[in-house]
Amino acid sequence: MAEPEDDGGGSRIPAIAGLVIAAVLLVAGLWLAHQLTAASKMQDCVMSGRTNCNVIEPAR
């Protein structure tokens, strides 16, 4: 009795699409975490009663 051969040549498009979606979700999550941290720091500054809470960028 001959067994069917599995050539393993299935489409890789779903796997690549899943990888791209996972990468996009990771980048979006990191961006969101950064934005929430910045907003939290600004809110802490304002709630402490300070009037000048602008972020000062260092000279390069």
Short mmCIF file of N, CA and C in Angstrom, two decimals:
data_model
loop_
_atom_site.label_atom_id
_atom_site.label_comp_id
_atom_site.label_asym_id
_atom_site.label_seq_id
_atom_site.Cartn_x
_atom_site.Cartn_y
_atom_site.Cartn_z
N MET A 1 0.85 -1.17 0.00
CA MET A 1 0.00 0.00 0.00
C MET A 1 0.90 1.24 0.00
N ALA A 2 0.76 2.10 -0.98
CA ALA A 2 1.59 3.29 -1.12
C ALA A 2 1.01 4.43 -0.30
N GLU A 3 1.90 5.13 0.41
CA GLU A 3 1.46 6.27 1.20
C GLU A 3 1.59 7.53 0.37
N PRO A 4 0.66 8.46 0.55
CA PRO A 4 0.75 9.71 -0.21
C PRO A 4 1.97 10.50 0.23
N GLU A 5 2.64 11.08 -0.73
CA GLU A 5 3.83 11.87 -0.43
C GLU A 5 3.42 13.31 -0.09
N ASP A 6 4.01 13.83 0.95
CA ASP A 6 3.76 15.23 1.33
C ASP A 6 4.94 16.05 0.85
N ASP A 7 4.69 16.87 -0.17
CA ASP A 7 5.78 17.64 -0.74
C ASP A 7 6.15 18.86 0.12
N GLY A 8 5.29 19.21 1.08
CA GLY A 8 5.59 20.33 1.97
C GLY A 8 5.63 21.66 1.25
N GLY A 9 5.08 21.74 0.08
CA GLY A 9 5.15 22.96 -0.70
C GLY A 9 3.92 23.83 -0.56
N GLY A 10 3.34 23.87 0.63
CA GLY A 10 2.16 24.70 0.84
C GLY A 10 2.50 26.18 0.68
N SER A 11 1.49 26.97 0.54
CA SER A 11 1.69 28.40 0.33
C SER A 11 2.27 29.04 1.59
N ARG A 12 3.29 29.86 1.41
CA ARG A 12 3.90 30.55 2.54
C ARG A 12 3.30 31.93 2.76
N ILE A 13 2.38 32.32 1.91
CA ILE A 13 1.80 33.66 2.02
C ILE A 13 1.09 33.86 3.36
N PRO A 14 0.29 32.90 3.85
CA PRO A 14 -0.34 33.12 5.17
C PRO A 14 0.68 33.26 6.30
N ALA A 15 1.76 32.51 6.24
CA ALA A 15 2.78 32.61 7.27
C ALA A 15 3.47 33.96 7.23
N ILE A 16 3.78 34.44 6.04
CA ILE A 16 4.42 35.74 5.90
C ILE A 16 3.46 36.85 6.33
N ALA A 17 2.19 36.71 5.96
CA ALA A 17 1.19 37.71 6.37
C ALA A 17 1.06 37.74 7.89
N GLY A 18 1.08 36.58 8.52
CA GLY A 18 1.01 36.53 9.98
C GLY A 18 2.22 37.18 10.63
N LEU A 19 3.39 36.97 10.05
CA LEU A 19 4.60 37.58 10.56
C LEU A 19 4.56 39.10 10.42
N VAL A 20 4.07 39.58 9.29
CA VAL A 20 3.96 41.03 9.07
C VAL A 20 2.96 41.63 10.05
N ILE A 21 1.84 40.97 10.26
CA ILE A 21 0.83 41.47 11.20
C ILE A 21 1.40 41.51 12.61
N ALA A 22 2.13 40.47 12.99
CA ALA A 22 2.74 40.45 14.33
C ALA A 22 3.75 41.58 14.48
N ALA A 23 4.54 41.84 13.45
CA ALA A 23 5.52 42.92 13.51
C ALA A 23 4.83 44.28 13.62
N VAL A 24 3.77 44.47 12.86
CA VAL A 24 3.03 45.74 12.93
C VAL A 24 2.43 45.93 14.32
N LEU A 25 1.87 44.88 14.89
CA LEU A 25 1.30 44.98 16.23
C LEU A 25 2.38 45.28 17.27
N LEU A 26 3.56 44.72 17.12
CA LEU A 26 4.65 44.98 18.04
C LEU A 26 5.08 46.45 17.95
N VAL A 27 5.25 46.96 16.75
CA VAL A 27 5.66 48.36 16.57
C VAL A 27 4.57 49.29 17.11
N ALA A 28 3.32 48.99 16.83
CA ALA A 28 2.22 49.83 17.32
C ALA A 28 2.16 49.80 18.84
N GLY A 29 2.40 48.65 19.45
CA GLY A 29 2.39 48.55 20.90
C GLY A 29 3.52 49.34 21.54
N LEU A 30 4.70 49.27 20.94
CA LEU A 30 5.83 50.04 21.46
C LEU A 30 5.59 51.54 21.32
N TRP A 31 5.04 51.96 20.18
CA TRP A 31 4.73 53.38 19.98
C TRP A 31 3.69 53.85 21.01
N LEU A 32 2.66 53.03 21.22
CA LEU A 32 1.60 53.39 22.17
C LEU A 32 2.16 53.49 23.58
N ALA A 33 3.02 52.55 23.96
CA ALA A 33 3.63 52.60 25.30
C ALA A 33 4.45 53.87 25.47
N HIS A 34 5.18 54.25 24.43
CA HIS A 34 5.99 55.48 24.50
C HIS A 34 5.08 56.70 24.65
N GLN A 35 4.02 56.76 23.88
CA GLN A 35 3.10 57.90 23.96
C GLN A 35 2.42 57.98 25.31
N LEU A 36 2.01 56.84 25.86
CA LEU A 36 1.36 56.84 27.17
C LEU A 36 2.32 57.25 28.28
N THR A 37 3.58 56.86 28.17
CA THR A 37 4.58 57.27 29.15
C THR A 37 4.79 58.78 29.11
N ALA A 38 4.90 59.32 27.90
CA ALA A 38 5.08 60.77 27.76
C ALA A 38 3.87 61.52 28.30
N ALA A 39 2.67 61.04 28.01
CA ALA A 39 1.47 61.70 28.51
C ALA A 39 1.39 61.62 30.03
N SER A 40 1.80 60.50 30.59
CA SER A 40 1.79 60.33 32.04
C SER A 40 2.76 61.30 32.71
N LYS A 41 3.95 61.45 32.13
CA LYS A 41 4.92 62.39 32.69
C LYS A 41 4.40 63.82 32.63
N MET A 42 3.76 64.18 31.51
CA MET A 42 3.20 65.52 31.37
C MET A 42 2.09 65.74 32.39
N GLN A 43 1.23 64.74 32.56
CA GLN A 43 0.13 64.86 33.50
C GLN A 43 0.66 64.99 34.93
N ASP A 44 1.69 64.24 35.28
CA ASP A 44 2.29 64.35 36.61
C ASP A 44 2.84 65.75 36.85
N CYS A 45 3.46 66.32 35.82
CA CYS A 45 4.01 67.67 35.94
C CYS A 45 2.89 68.69 36.17
N VAL A 46 1.85 68.60 35.37
CA VAL A 46 0.74 69.55 35.49
C VAL A 46 0.03 69.39 36.83
N MET A 47 -0.17 68.15 37.26
CA MET A 47 -0.88 67.91 38.52
C MET A 47 -0.05 68.36 39.73
N SER A 48 1.26 68.49 39.58
CA SER A 48 2.08 68.96 40.70
C SER A 48 2.04 70.48 40.82
N GLY A 49 1.34 71.14 39.90
CA GLY A 49 1.16 72.58 39.99
C GLY A 49 2.14 73.39 39.19
N ARG A 50 2.98 72.76 38.43
CA ARG A 50 3.94 73.50 37.63
C ARG A 50 3.25 74.14 36.43
N THR A 51 3.80 75.24 35.97
CA THR A 51 3.19 75.94 34.82
C THR A 51 4.02 75.78 33.57
N ASN A 52 5.29 75.36 33.67
CA ASN A 52 6.13 75.19 32.51
C ASN A 52 6.55 73.73 32.42
N CYS A 53 5.72 72.92 31.76
CA CYS A 53 5.98 71.48 31.68
C CYS A 53 6.44 71.06 30.30
N ASN A 54 6.87 72.03 29.48
CA ASN A 54 7.34 71.68 28.14
C ASN A 54 8.63 70.88 28.23
N VAL A 55 8.75 69.93 27.33
CA VAL A 55 9.97 69.12 27.27
C VAL A 55 11.05 69.93 26.56
N ILE A 56 12.22 69.99 27.19
CA ILE A 56 13.34 70.72 26.62
C ILE A 56 14.27 69.71 25.96
N GLU A 57 14.44 69.84 24.65
CA GLU A 57 15.31 68.94 23.92
C GLU A 57 16.76 69.40 24.06
N PRO A 58 17.67 68.50 24.36
CA PRO A 58 19.07 68.90 24.48
C PRO A 58 19.65 69.26 23.11
N ALA A 59 20.59 70.19 23.09
CA ALA A 59 21.24 70.58 21.83
C ALA A 59 22.14 69.44 21.37
N ARG A 60 22.20 69.27 20.07
CA ARG A 60 23.03 68.18 19.52
C ARG A 60 24.28 68.73 18.91
#
